[in-house]
Structures are given as structure tokens and as C-alpha cells.
Coordinates of C-alpha atoms in Angstrom, one line a residue:
M1 CA -16.1 18.0 -0.1
N2 CA -15.9 19.9 2.8
T3 CA -18.3 22.8 1.7
N4 CA -18.6 24.3 5.0
N5 CA -16.2 25.8 7.8
A6 CA -17.3 22.7 10.0
E7 CA -15.1 20.5 11.8
V8 CA -13.8 17.5 9.9
V9 CA -13.2 14.7 12.3
V10 CA -9.8 12.4 12.1
I11 CA -10.0 9.1 14.1
G12 CA -6.6 8.1 15.2
S13 CA -3.2 9.6 15.6
G14 CA -1.2 6.7 13.6
P15 CA 0.7 7.2 10.4
A16 CA -2.6 7.5 8.3
G17 CA -4.0 9.9 11.4
V18 CA -1.3 12.3 11.3
A19 CA -1.2 12.1 7.0
C20 CA -4.8 12.7 6.9
A21 CA -4.8 15.6 9.0
S22 CA -1.5 17.4 7.6
A23 CA -3.4 17.5 4.3
L24 CA -6.3 18.6 5.4
L25 CA -4.8 21.6 7.4
E26 CA -2.9 22.2 4.2
Q27 CA -6.3 23.1 2.5
G28 CA -7.7 25.2 5.1
V29 CA -9.8 22.6 6.8
H30 CA -10.4 22.8 10.6
V31 CA -9.4 19.2 12.1
H32 CA -10.7 17.5 15.4
M33 CA -8.6 14.2 16.0
L34 CA -9.9 11.9 18.2
D35 CA -7.8 9.4 19.7
V36 CA -7.5 6.6 22.5
G37 CA -3.9 8.0 22.9
E38 CA -2.2 5.5 25.7
T39 CA 1.5 7.0 26.5
L40 CA 4.2 5.2 27.9
E41 CA 4.0 4.8 31.8
P42 CA 5.9 7.7 33.7
E43 CA 8.4 5.1 35.6
Q44 CA 9.4 3.7 32.1
A45 CA 10.0 7.3 30.7
A46 CA 11.8 8.2 34.0
L47 CA 14.6 5.4 32.9
V48 CA 14.9 6.0 29.4
Q49 CA 15.5 9.7 30.7
Q50 CA 18.0 8.5 33.1
L51 CA 20.0 6.5 30.1
R52 CA 19.2 9.5 27.4
S53 CA 21.6 11.7 29.9
Q54 CA 24.4 9.6 29.9
P55 CA 27.0 8.0 28.0
K56 CA 26.2 4.4 27.2
K57 CA 29.3 3.1 28.8
S58 CA 27.2 4.7 32.2
W59 CA 24.5 2.6 31.7
P60 CA 23.2 0.9 34.9
S61 CA 23.0 -3.3 33.6
H62 CA 19.7 -3.2 35.8
I63 CA 17.9 -0.4 34.1
V64 CA 19.0 -1.9 30.5
R65 CA 17.8 -5.3 31.4
K66 CA 14.1 -3.5 32.4
L67 CA 14.3 -1.6 29.1
K68 CA 15.1 -5.3 27.0
T69 CA 12.0 -6.7 28.2
T70 CA 9.9 -8.8 25.6
S71 CA 6.8 -10.9 25.3
A72 CA 6.3 -13.8 23.1
S73 CA 3.4 -13.8 20.8
K74 CA 1.2 -16.9 19.8
S75 CA 3.6 -18.1 16.7
G76 CA 6.7 -17.7 19.4
L77 CA 7.7 -14.7 17.8
P78 CA 8.4 -11.8 20.5
M79 CA 6.2 -8.8 20.3
K80 CA 7.8 -5.7 20.1
R81 CA 7.7 -3.9 23.2
V82 CA 9.1 0.2 23.8
W83 CA 11.3 0.6 26.3
G84 CA 9.7 -3.1 27.9
S85 CA 6.5 -1.3 28.1
D86 CA 3.4 -2.7 26.0
F87 CA 1.4 0.6 26.4
P88 CA 0.5 0.3 22.7
Y89 CA -1.5 -3.0 23.2
K90 CA -2.2 -3.8 26.6
K91 CA -6.1 -1.9 26.8
S92 CA -6.5 -2.7 23.1
S93 CA -8.7 -5.8 24.0
Q94 CA -10.6 -3.6 27.0
Y95 CA -11.3 -0.7 24.8
I96 CA -11.1 -2.5 21.5
P97 CA -13.0 -5.9 22.0
T98 CA -11.6 -8.6 19.9
K99 CA -11.6 -12.4 20.2
A100 CA -8.7 -14.2 18.0
A101 CA -8.2 -17.7 16.9
G102 CA -4.9 -18.7 15.1
V103 CA -4.4 -15.1 14.5
D104 CA -1.8 -12.4 16.2
A105 CA -3.2 -9.5 15.5
G106 CA -5.1 -6.3 17.2
A107 CA -5.5 -3.0 17.6
S108 CA -3.1 -0.1 18.8
V109 CA -4.4 2.2 21.4
G110 CA -0.6 4.4 21.8
Q111 CA -0.3 7.7 20.5
G112 CA 0.9 7.4 17.4
G113 CA -0.3 3.7 16.6
F114 CA 2.1 1.2 15.9
S115 CA 4.5 3.6 14.5
T116 CA 5.6 3.6 18.4
V117 CA 6.8 0.3 18.1
W118 CA 7.7 -0.3 14.2
G119 CA 11.1 -0.8 12.4
A120 CA 10.9 2.3 10.7
A121 CA 11.3 0.8 7.2
V122 CA 9.8 2.9 4.4
L123 CA 9.9 1.7 0.7
P124 CA 7.5 2.9 -2.1
Y125 CA 5.1 0.2 -3.9
S126 CA 6.5 -0.6 -7.1
A127 CA 3.7 -1.1 -10.0
E128 CA 4.4 -4.9 -9.6
D129 CA 3.1 -4.1 -5.9
M130 CA 0.1 -2.6 -6.9
L131 CA -1.1 -5.1 -9.8
G132 CA -5.4 -5.2 -9.3
W133 CA -5.2 -1.9 -7.7
P134 CA -7.9 1.0 -9.0
I135 CA -4.6 3.0 -8.6
S136 CA -1.0 3.1 -9.4
P137 CA 2.2 4.5 -8.1
L138 CA 1.6 7.7 -10.3
D139 CA -1.6 8.9 -8.4
L140 CA 0.7 8.3 -4.9
A141 CA 4.0 10.1 -6.3
P142 CA 3.2 13.5 -5.0
H143 CA 1.7 12.1 -2.0
Y144 CA 5.2 9.8 -1.0
K145 CA 7.0 13.1 -1.6
A146 CA 5.3 14.9 1.0
V147 CA 4.9 12.4 3.4
L148 CA 9.2 11.7 2.8
A149 CA 9.3 15.2 3.7
M150 CA 7.3 15.1 7.0
M151 CA 10.0 12.9 9.0
P152 CA 13.7 11.9 8.8
I153 CA 15.0 9.8 6.3
A154 CA 18.4 7.4 6.1
A155 CA 18.6 6.5 2.3
Q156 CA 21.0 5.4 -0.5
E157 CA 20.4 5.9 -4.4
D158 CA 21.0 2.2 -5.4
T159 CA 19.4 -0.2 -7.6
L160 CA 16.6 -0.1 -5.3
A161 CA 15.2 2.9 -7.0
L162 CA 14.4 1.9 -10.6
K163 CA 11.4 0.1 -9.0
H164 CA 10.9 2.2 -5.6
P165 CA 12.2 5.9 -6.3
L166 CA 13.5 8.0 -3.9
Y167 CA 10.9 11.0 -4.5
G168 CA 13.7 13.6 -3.7
I169 CA 14.7 12.4 -0.8
P170 CA 18.4 13.4 -0.2
A171 CA 20.7 10.4 0.4
R172 CA 22.0 10.1 3.8
S173 CA 24.1 7.5 5.1
I174 CA 23.5 5.6 8.5
Q175 CA 26.6 4.2 10.1
R176 CA 26.1 0.0 9.3
G177 CA 28.3 -2.7 11.1
E178 CA 31.0 -4.7 9.4
Q179 CA 28.6 -8.0 9.3
V180 CA 26.4 -6.0 6.9
Q181 CA 29.1 -4.5 5.1
R182 CA 30.4 -7.8 3.9
L183 CA 27.1 -9.2 3.0
V184 CA 26.6 -6.4 0.3
R185 CA 30.2 -6.7 -0.7
N186 CA 29.6 -10.3 -1.3
M187 CA 26.3 -9.4 -3.1
K188 CA 28.0 -6.6 -5.2
S189 CA 30.4 -8.9 -6.5
H190 CA 27.7 -11.0 -7.9
T191 CA 25.1 -8.5 -9.0
R192 CA 24.9 -9.5 -12.6
D193 CA 24.2 -13.3 -11.2
L194 CA 21.9 -12.3 -8.2
A195 CA 19.4 -10.1 -10.8
A196 CA 19.8 -12.6 -13.6
R197 CA 17.9 -14.7 -10.7
G198 CA 15.2 -12.2 -10.0
V199 CA 17.1 -10.4 -6.8
T200 CA 17.5 -6.7 -6.5
Y201 CA 19.2 -5.4 -3.0
G202 CA 20.3 -2.0 -1.4
F203 CA 20.6 -1.0 1.9
S204 CA 17.6 -0.4 4.1
R205 CA 15.7 3.1 4.1
L206 CA 14.7 3.8 7.4
A207 CA 12.8 6.7 8.7
I208 CA 15.2 7.9 11.4
N209 CA 17.8 11.0 12.4
V210 CA 21.1 10.1 11.2
D211 CA 22.4 13.0 13.5
Q212 CA 20.3 11.7 16.9
C213 CA 21.1 7.8 16.2
G214 CA 23.5 6.7 19.2
Y215 CA 24.4 3.5 17.7
C216 CA 23.7 2.3 21.2
G217 CA 22.4 -1.5 19.5
M218 CA 19.1 -1.2 21.3
C219 CA 16.6 -0.5 18.4
M220 CA 14.7 -3.2 18.8
Y221 CA 13.8 -2.3 22.3
G222 CA 13.2 1.2 21.6
C223 CA 14.9 4.3 20.7
I224 CA 16.8 5.6 23.5
H225 CA 17.5 8.8 21.7
D226 CA 14.4 9.4 20.0
A227 CA 16.0 9.3 16.5
M228 CA 13.3 6.9 14.9
Y229 CA 10.2 8.3 13.4
S230 CA 6.7 7.9 15.2
S231 CA 3.6 9.9 14.1
A232 CA 3.4 11.0 17.7
H233 CA 6.1 13.2 16.7
T234 CA 4.2 14.9 13.9
L235 CA 1.4 14.7 16.4
V236 CA 3.4 17.4 18.5
T237 CA 3.9 19.8 15.6
L238 CA 0.0 19.2 14.5
Q239 CA -1.3 20.6 17.9
T240 CA 0.8 24.0 17.0
H241 CA -1.5 24.9 14.3
P242 CA -4.7 27.0 15.3
R243 CA -6.9 24.7 13.1
F244 CA -6.3 21.6 14.7
R245 CA -7.6 20.2 18.5
Y246 CA -6.7 16.9 20.0
T247 CA -8.9 14.9 22.2
P248 CA -7.3 11.7 23.4
G249 CA -8.9 9.4 25.6
I250 CA -11.9 8.7 23.0
I251 CA -13.2 5.2 21.9
V252 CA -15.3 5.6 18.6
Q253 CA -17.3 2.9 18.3
K254 CA -19.7 3.9 15.0
V255 CA -20.6 7.1 12.9
A256 CA -23.6 7.7 11.0
E257 CA -24.5 9.9 8.6
E258 CA -27.3 12.9 9.0
G259 CA -27.6 14.8 6.1
D260 CA -24.7 16.7 5.5
K261 CA -23.4 15.9 9.0
V262 CA -21.7 12.7 10.4
Q263 CA -22.6 12.1 14.1
I264 CA -19.8 10.5 16.1
M265 CA -20.4 7.6 19.1
G266 CA -18.3 6.1 21.5
K267 CA -17.2 6.7 24.9
E268 CA -14.3 7.8 27.1
T269 CA -11.6 5.7 28.2
A270 CA -11.9 7.5 32.1
G271 CA -15.4 6.6 33.7
D272 CA -16.8 5.2 30.6
K273 CA -19.2 8.1 30.0
Q274 CA -20.6 7.9 26.7
Y275 CA -19.3 10.4 24.1
T276 CA -20.7 12.2 21.1
A277 CA -19.5 14.5 18.5
T278 CA -20.7 16.3 14.9
A279 CA -18.7 16.7 12.0
S280 CA -18.9 17.4 8.4
Q281 CA -16.7 14.9 7.3
V282 CA -15.1 12.0 9.0
Y283 CA -11.6 10.1 8.3
I284 CA -11.1 7.0 10.1
A285 CA -7.4 6.0 10.3
A286 CA -7.8 3.4 13.5
G287 CA -6.0 0.8 11.9
V288 CA -7.5 -2.2 10.1
F289 CA -9.0 -3.5 13.0
S290 CA -10.4 -0.8 14.6
T291 CA -11.5 0.6 11.4
T292 CA -13.6 -2.5 10.4
K293 CA -14.9 -2.9 13.8
I294 CA -16.3 0.8 13.4
L295 CA -17.5 0.1 10.0
L296 CA -19.0 -3.0 10.7
E297 CA -21.2 -1.3 13.9
S298 CA -21.8 1.7 11.6
L299 CA -23.6 -0.7 9.2
G300 CA -25.4 -2.8 11.4
A301 CA -22.9 -6.0 9.9
Y302 CA -23.7 -8.4 12.6
N303 CA -22.3 -11.9 12.2
E304 CA -21.6 -11.5 8.8
P305 CA -18.0 -12.9 8.0
I306 CA -15.4 -10.4 5.6
S307 CA -11.9 -11.1 5.0
I308 CA -8.9 -9.5 5.8
Q309 CA -5.8 -9.6 4.1
D310 CA -2.4 -10.2 5.4
S311 CA 1.2 -10.2 4.1
Q312 CA 2.8 -13.7 5.5
Y313 CA 5.6 -12.9 7.7
F314 CA 8.5 -15.3 8.6
M315 CA 11.9 -14.9 9.9
A316 CA 15.0 -17.3 9.7
P317 CA 18.5 -17.0 10.6
L318 CA 21.2 -16.2 8.1
L319 CA 24.8 -17.2 8.9
Q320 CA 27.8 -16.0 7.3
Y321 CA 30.5 -18.1 6.3
Q322 CA 32.8 -15.7 8.0
A323 CA 32.4 -14.4 11.3
T324 CA 33.1 -10.8 12.3
P325 CA 34.9 -10.2 15.3
H326 CA 33.9 -8.9 18.7
V327 CA 30.1 -8.3 17.0
T328 CA 28.7 -7.9 20.2
K329 CA 30.3 -4.7 21.1
E330 CA 30.1 -3.2 17.5
V331 CA 28.8 0.5 17.7
K332 CA 25.7 0.3 15.3
N333 CA 22.2 0.5 14.5
T334 CA 20.5 -2.7 14.6
L335 CA 17.1 -1.9 12.7
S336 CA 17.0 -3.3 9.6
Q337 CA 20.3 -2.8 7.3
V338 CA 19.4 -4.2 4.0
F339 CA 16.2 -4.7 1.7
I340 CA 16.1 -7.9 -0.9
R341 CA 13.8 -7.4 -3.7
L342 CA 12.9 -11.7 -4.9
Q343 CA 11.2 -11.5 -7.9
D344 CA 10.7 -15.0 -9.7
T345 CA 7.6 -16.1 -11.8
R346 CA 8.2 -20.1 -10.7
I347 CA 7.7 -18.5 -6.5
S348 CA 4.9 -16.2 -7.0
S349 CA 3.6 -13.5 -9.5
Y350 CA 4.4 -10.9 -6.9
P351 CA 7.8 -9.6 -5.7
I352 CA 8.7 -10.8 -2.1
H353 CA 10.2 -8.5 0.2
L354 CA 12.9 -9.5 2.4
Q355 CA 14.9 -7.6 5.0
V356 CA 18.2 -8.4 6.6
Y357 CA 19.2 -7.5 10.3
S358 CA 22.5 -7.6 11.9
F359 CA 23.6 -9.3 15.1
S360 CA 20.9 -8.5 17.8
D361 CA 20.5 -10.5 21.0
I362 CA 16.8 -10.0 20.6
F363 CA 16.8 -12.2 17.7
L364 CA 19.1 -14.8 19.1
E365 CA 16.4 -15.1 21.8
I366 CA 13.4 -16.2 19.0
F367 CA 15.9 -18.6 17.8
R368 CA 17.4 -19.8 20.8
L369 CA 14.5 -21.8 22.3
I370 CA 13.5 -23.5 18.8
P371 CA 13.6 -26.8 18.8
G372 CA 15.7 -28.7 16.0
L373 CA 18.4 -25.7 16.0
P374 CA 21.7 -28.1 16.2
D375 CA 22.7 -28.4 19.5
L376 CA 26.7 -27.8 18.4
L377 CA 25.8 -25.0 17.5
W378 CA 25.4 -23.4 21.0
R379 CA 28.7 -25.5 21.7
L380 CA 30.8 -23.4 19.2
P381 CA 32.8 -20.1 20.9
L382 CA 30.4 -17.3 21.2
N383 CA 31.9 -15.4 18.5
S384 CA 31.9 -18.2 16.2
I385 CA 27.8 -17.6 16.5
F386 CA 27.2 -14.2 17.1
G387 CA 29.8 -12.9 14.4
R388 CA 28.2 -14.8 11.6
W389 CA 24.7 -14.5 12.9
L390 CA 22.2 -12.4 10.7
S391 CA 18.7 -12.4 10.5
V392 CA 16.1 -12.3 7.8
G393 CA 12.8 -11.4 8.0
G394 CA 10.3 -11.8 5.2
Y395 CA 6.8 -11.0 3.5
L396 CA 5.1 -12.5 0.9
H397 CA 2.1 -10.8 -1.3
S398 CA -1.5 -11.2 0.4
N399 CA -2.8 -13.5 -2.5
D400 CA 0.3 -15.8 -1.4
S401 CA -0.5 -15.5 2.3
D402 CA -3.1 -17.2 4.7
K403 CA -5.9 -14.9 5.2
I404 CA -8.2 -13.5 8.3
T405 CA -12.0 -13.8 8.8
A406 CA -13.8 -11.1 10.5
Q407 CA -17.1 -10.9 11.8
L408 CA -19.0 -8.5 14.3
V409 CA -20.7 -10.1 17.5
R410 CA -23.3 -8.2 18.6
G411 CA -22.7 -6.9 22.3
T412 CA -25.2 -7.3 25.1
D413 CA -26.3 -5.1 28.2
R414 CA -23.4 -5.8 29.7
E415 CA -20.8 -6.2 27.0
D416 CA -19.7 -4.4 24.2
S417 CA -19.7 -5.8 20.9
Y418 CA -16.7 -7.6 19.6
L419 CA -14.6 -8.3 16.6
K420 CA -13.9 -12.2 16.1
L421 CA -11.0 -13.1 13.9
E422 CA -10.4 -16.5 12.6
A423 CA -7.3 -17.5 10.6
V424 CA -7.9 -19.3 7.4
P425 CA -4.8 -21.3 6.1
Q426 CA -4.1 -21.4 2.4
Q427 CA -2.1 -24.5 1.0
K428 CA -0.2 -22.2 -1.2
T429 CA 1.2 -19.9 1.5
R430 CA 3.3 -23.3 2.7
V431 CA 4.4 -24.1 -0.6
V432 CA 5.6 -20.4 -1.8
L433 CA 7.3 -20.6 1.9
N434 CA 9.0 -23.5 0.7
S435 CA 10.1 -22.3 -2.9
V436 CA 11.3 -19.1 -0.9
M437 CA 13.5 -21.1 1.1
Q438 CA 14.5 -23.4 -1.2
K439 CA 15.7 -20.2 -3.3
L440 CA 17.5 -18.5 -0.5
T441 CA 19.8 -21.7 -0.2
E442 CA 20.6 -21.9 -3.7
L443 CA 21.3 -18.0 -3.4
S444 CA 24.1 -19.1 -0.5
P445 CA 27.4 -18.7 -2.7
L446 CA 26.9 -15.8 -3.9
W447 CA 26.0 -13.8 -0.4
R448 CA 28.5 -16.4 1.5
A449 CA 25.8 -17.0 3.9
R450 CA 23.4 -20.0 4.6
I451 CA 19.9 -19.4 5.7
I452 CA 19.0 -21.6 8.2
T453 CA 15.8 -23.2 6.8
S454 CA 15.2 -26.3 9.4
V455 CA 14.5 -23.6 12.0
A456 CA 12.7 -21.1 10.1
R457 CA 9.4 -19.7 11.8
K458 CA 6.2 -18.5 10.3
G459 CA 4.1 -16.0 11.7
H460 CA 0.3 -16.3 12.2
P461 CA -1.7 -13.9 10.4
G462 CA -1.6 -10.9 10.9
R463 CA 1.9 -11.2 13.0
G464 CA 4.0 -8.9 10.6
F465 CA 1.7 -5.8 11.3
H466 CA 1.0 -5.6 7.4
S467 CA -2.9 -6.4 7.1
G468 CA -5.7 -4.6 5.3
G469 CA -8.2 -5.1 2.5
S470 CA -11.6 -5.5 4.7
F471 CA -12.9 -2.9 2.7
P472 CA -10.9 -2.6 -0.8
M473 CA -11.0 0.3 -3.0
K474 CA -12.6 -0.8 -6.1
T475 CA -13.7 1.7 -9.1
T476 CA -17.2 0.7 -8.8
P477 CA -17.9 -0.3 -5.3
G478 CA -20.5 -2.7 -3.9
R479 CA -21.1 -3.9 0.0
F480 CA -18.1 -3.9 2.2
E481 CA -16.0 -2.3 -0.7
S482 CA -15.0 1.5 -0.7
D483 CA -14.5 4.0 -3.7
L484 CA -11.5 5.8 -4.4
M485 CA -11.7 8.1 -1.3
G486 CA -12.0 5.4 1.0
R487 CA -15.8 5.9 1.2
P488 CA -17.2 2.4 1.9
Y489 CA -20.6 2.0 0.1
G490 CA -23.4 3.7 1.4
F491 CA -21.5 6.3 2.6
S492 CA -21.2 10.2 1.1
R493 CA -19.0 11.8 4.4
V494 CA -17.2 9.1 6.1
H495 CA -13.9 7.9 4.3
A496 CA -11.8 4.9 5.7
V497 CA -7.9 6.3 5.1
D498 CA -5.5 3.2 6.5
S499 CA -4.8 -0.1 5.3
T500 CA -8.2 -1.0 5.5
V501 CA -9.0 0.0 1.9
F502 CA -5.9 -1.7 0.0
P503 CA -7.1 -3.9 -2.4
T504 CA -4.3 -6.0 -1.6
V505 CA -1.5 -6.3 0.7
P506 CA 1.9 -6.3 -1.0
A507 CA 5.1 -7.8 0.4
N508 CA 7.1 -4.5 0.4
T509 CA 6.7 -2.2 3.8
I510 CA 3.4 -1.1 4.5
T511 CA 3.1 2.2 6.8
L512 CA 4.8 4.5 3.6
T513 CA 1.9 3.6 1.3
I514 CA -0.3 3.7 4.2
M515 CA 0.5 7.5 4.9
A516 CA 0.9 8.5 1.2
N517 CA -2.6 6.9 0.2
A518 CA -4.5 8.5 3.4
R519 CA -3.0 12.1 2.5
R520 CA -4.3 11.5 -1.2
I521 CA -7.6 10.7 0.1
A522 CA -7.6 13.4 2.3
Y523 CA -6.5 15.8 0.0
E524 CA -8.5 14.5 -3.1
S525 CA -11.9 14.3 -1.2
Q526 CA -11.7 18.3 -0.4
H527 CA -11.5 18.6 -4.5
K528 CA -14.0 16.3 -6.0

């Protein structure tokens, strides 16, 4: 508990950081946020502003092409950029040294963290998602409600709410294309059959301003109209608060408790100068890889392997039996349009989360290069392909997924220490994925769409950005574990508040629960 008027420090401006800082400010605390805080390059920002000021029909094609630049990850799936820029990632290996083998993972050093490149999907965890956790959805409920009030939401009341409450969100619908409307109509006509097979579905819940969306179809490249929520939006609001200050350009390397204070040590990104600060408490919200590195450095735990949990990501095309005419010209939002919860104990003890996307050219690029996709498919009239094309992105529970081993390698006089990451494949992962594909194939007649299992892509660990659990919360924590306040064993004034403290990583969307738990820790740590 913060018993004096000294500042507390929050490290990171991503979703966990702003949720934590907001809760602290509500309780009268003085907050100092430290952040690397990279931002979009001015030239790219100028291009975005040029399009934003014009109707879509007037957009210059050469500018659109520049803003649609993508790059491939190690697993062949594209790394999402922001308006053609990789600013959230590009200096991460320089600022947060990491060496990875078989892992598609790294830190975000952008202002707003990974919320600058996320898909805006928000769904709270259910009791089944949180099996084995020392807290429950009831503990998170007031914090889910508070976090959802921080962001614009497009959501509808449907059967998903039976397991995943809306927590008072007013139902606001986003305009959806005919492809998705047809899929949902087909599913509604077989709701009972689907339920009997463990399938619950509903329209996706998105952190997006419905009134601001321009339905330009650019969502997967960046929101031209800035309708998608980013924690950078909340940061702007926080900076107007008299008890909040923000210092970008800081790389925090380690912390040390000294009596009733915490010493923070790092360096500045400009000039590589050493940086130090003192706080009464520190809340680390730097993302699982950065937070893990800070904690291991603070503990002096070099060359000691620990496990990071990951929710296995996969993707496959879903071809509808019936084509939608002129889908490439359709005015629509191209974020996830449908959520599907698959719970079948013959496949897994945990729910599996699927997100369905309507046609977007970014998904076409993913699968066009995949060996094995029938050549005949590309010889059909374009509308026969595009008009049928949906994409499914899926996640498994971390207990069914490949793992990541992390260890901190000590630095030298010339180089900083670095986080070594290695993939640890699990035979169970392949078995569960094969069972999921078989299940989706069996469901084809019910939603009149066929999953193309032969070209399904399995991401490397970390590729889905749903990772955590390196210092999991325990009721009675031991080494490399945390208590319910996110305090790693041995600390009393240092709290990890991002997914680093998740006991497991459920298949469900992760950002909303990261924010709710960060807010819970910030609130409860000031009262206990």
C-alpha cells in the first residue's frame, strides 16, 4: 500500500499500463509513467492524414499501396504493421535485446504497446477459461466494467453473453458485410445442432467507435479514421491529469527495493545515457517479454530457464458454398466479424476460440503463397474465389500449446544482457489442432462453408501475441511466481501487472483481461 505522497511508477504505456495508471489516479496516487514510446514516422503520418481528409473514392492508389505494406513472420504469417510502418517493433531488439529460436515473439516499444497493431477484439474470460487460477471472473467483474467504460465498443447481446457477460456495455452494432451475414444466418438455422456439438457463436465484440468507422476496408493495415481503440488514446487523456506525468525515451532494465522505496535503473534511448529514478511502488506493464527480462535482471537470475505460456495461433481459409457478388467493392469493416467458442472435451478440456474474418486482401496474400492450395482455385473467376473467401483465426489454451523457454544471458562490458527464447514443441498441440480441423470439417454442412485444412497455418509460439505466465500468480508463491497482487516472490513494492502473472493463457482474447487484471492489482494493492 502506498502510505505516502511519493510517486509510484508505471512502466509501459500499453493496455496494462494505462489501465493500471487510471486506477491509481482514481485513488489519489501520483503516477509517473516511463516508456520507450516510439511513434509513427512523420512521413507515414502525413500519408494517413492525406487519406483521412478525402473520401475513399479520391484516395491516390500509390499512397494506399504504401500504407498496405506487410512483412512476413518466421512462420510465414504476416506481421501486422500500422499504416505500412513497423515502428512498434523495429527497435525492440535494440532496446530490449532478445534472441529467439523458433519463436515469433518480441517486445513492442511503441507508444500504446501492441494495442497499436491489435485487432480490437474484446471478450472477457469465462470460468472455464480461468480453471486453475487463484482468482475468478467475479474478482475481475468490476474491473471489466471499468475498463470497458474506457473504450468505445461495438457489441451485441447474443448467446456468447451466457458465458461472457457484456458488463453493462450498451449494444451498438457495426455494419457487417453480406458474407458474414450469410454465415450467421446459416448458423442461426442450426443453433441447436451447433450447441449440441459444443459450438457457441455470436458477432464479435470490438473496441471500435461505430460512429467514427469509415468502412474503408483498411482495418488490417491500420485504421485510417482512428476509430479503433488504442491505449495511446487513453494516454492522451491521462496526460491532462494533474497527478500524472509521462516520460518517453526510457528503457527500464531493472528495479531494486531499498526499505520503503524502489530504485529504478535503465537508460535513455537518446544518447544511451544511464537513467535512475525512485518510487514508492513500481507497476511493471511492459509486456510479457520485457517484464520478464526486467524481473530476471532485478533478481540476478542469469542462465536459469523459466517457462512462458503461449496460446497457440492458427489460421485457415473458410470457403462458403455460395459466393457473395462484388465482395471486393463491398463497404465494410474487415476486423473479426464473428466469434466462435468451441468446447468439446473429446478435443480439449478447455474452450477453443475462433475469430472469423470477411474477405480482405491481406488474407489472400497469406494463402496465395502456400504450397498445396489447389491450382484450380486460382483459375476460377475472381469473384468465385473472393466472394466465398472467409478466414478463420484460432487460438488454443496454453495447456494445449507449444511452450517457450526463456533465460536471461548475462551481458558483457560491450553488450547488455539479453533474453534468450526457445520454442518447446508439444506433441499434444498437433493432436489438438488436427482434432479442431476435423471438427470444423464436420460442421461444414451446418454453416455451409468448408474449412480448407490442407493449407491451415500454425504460427510459431508467440505469433498470436497471446503469451504470458512467466511469473504466474499463486496463492502461496515460490521463486519465479507472484502473489495475487502481482508481486514476484521476494518483492513487496514491485508489481507485475501484464500477462506475465497469468497462471495460464486461455484461448480467448487476451487484452481485455490484461487490462482488467492490471486495474484489479492497482486498486487492491492500494487497499491491502
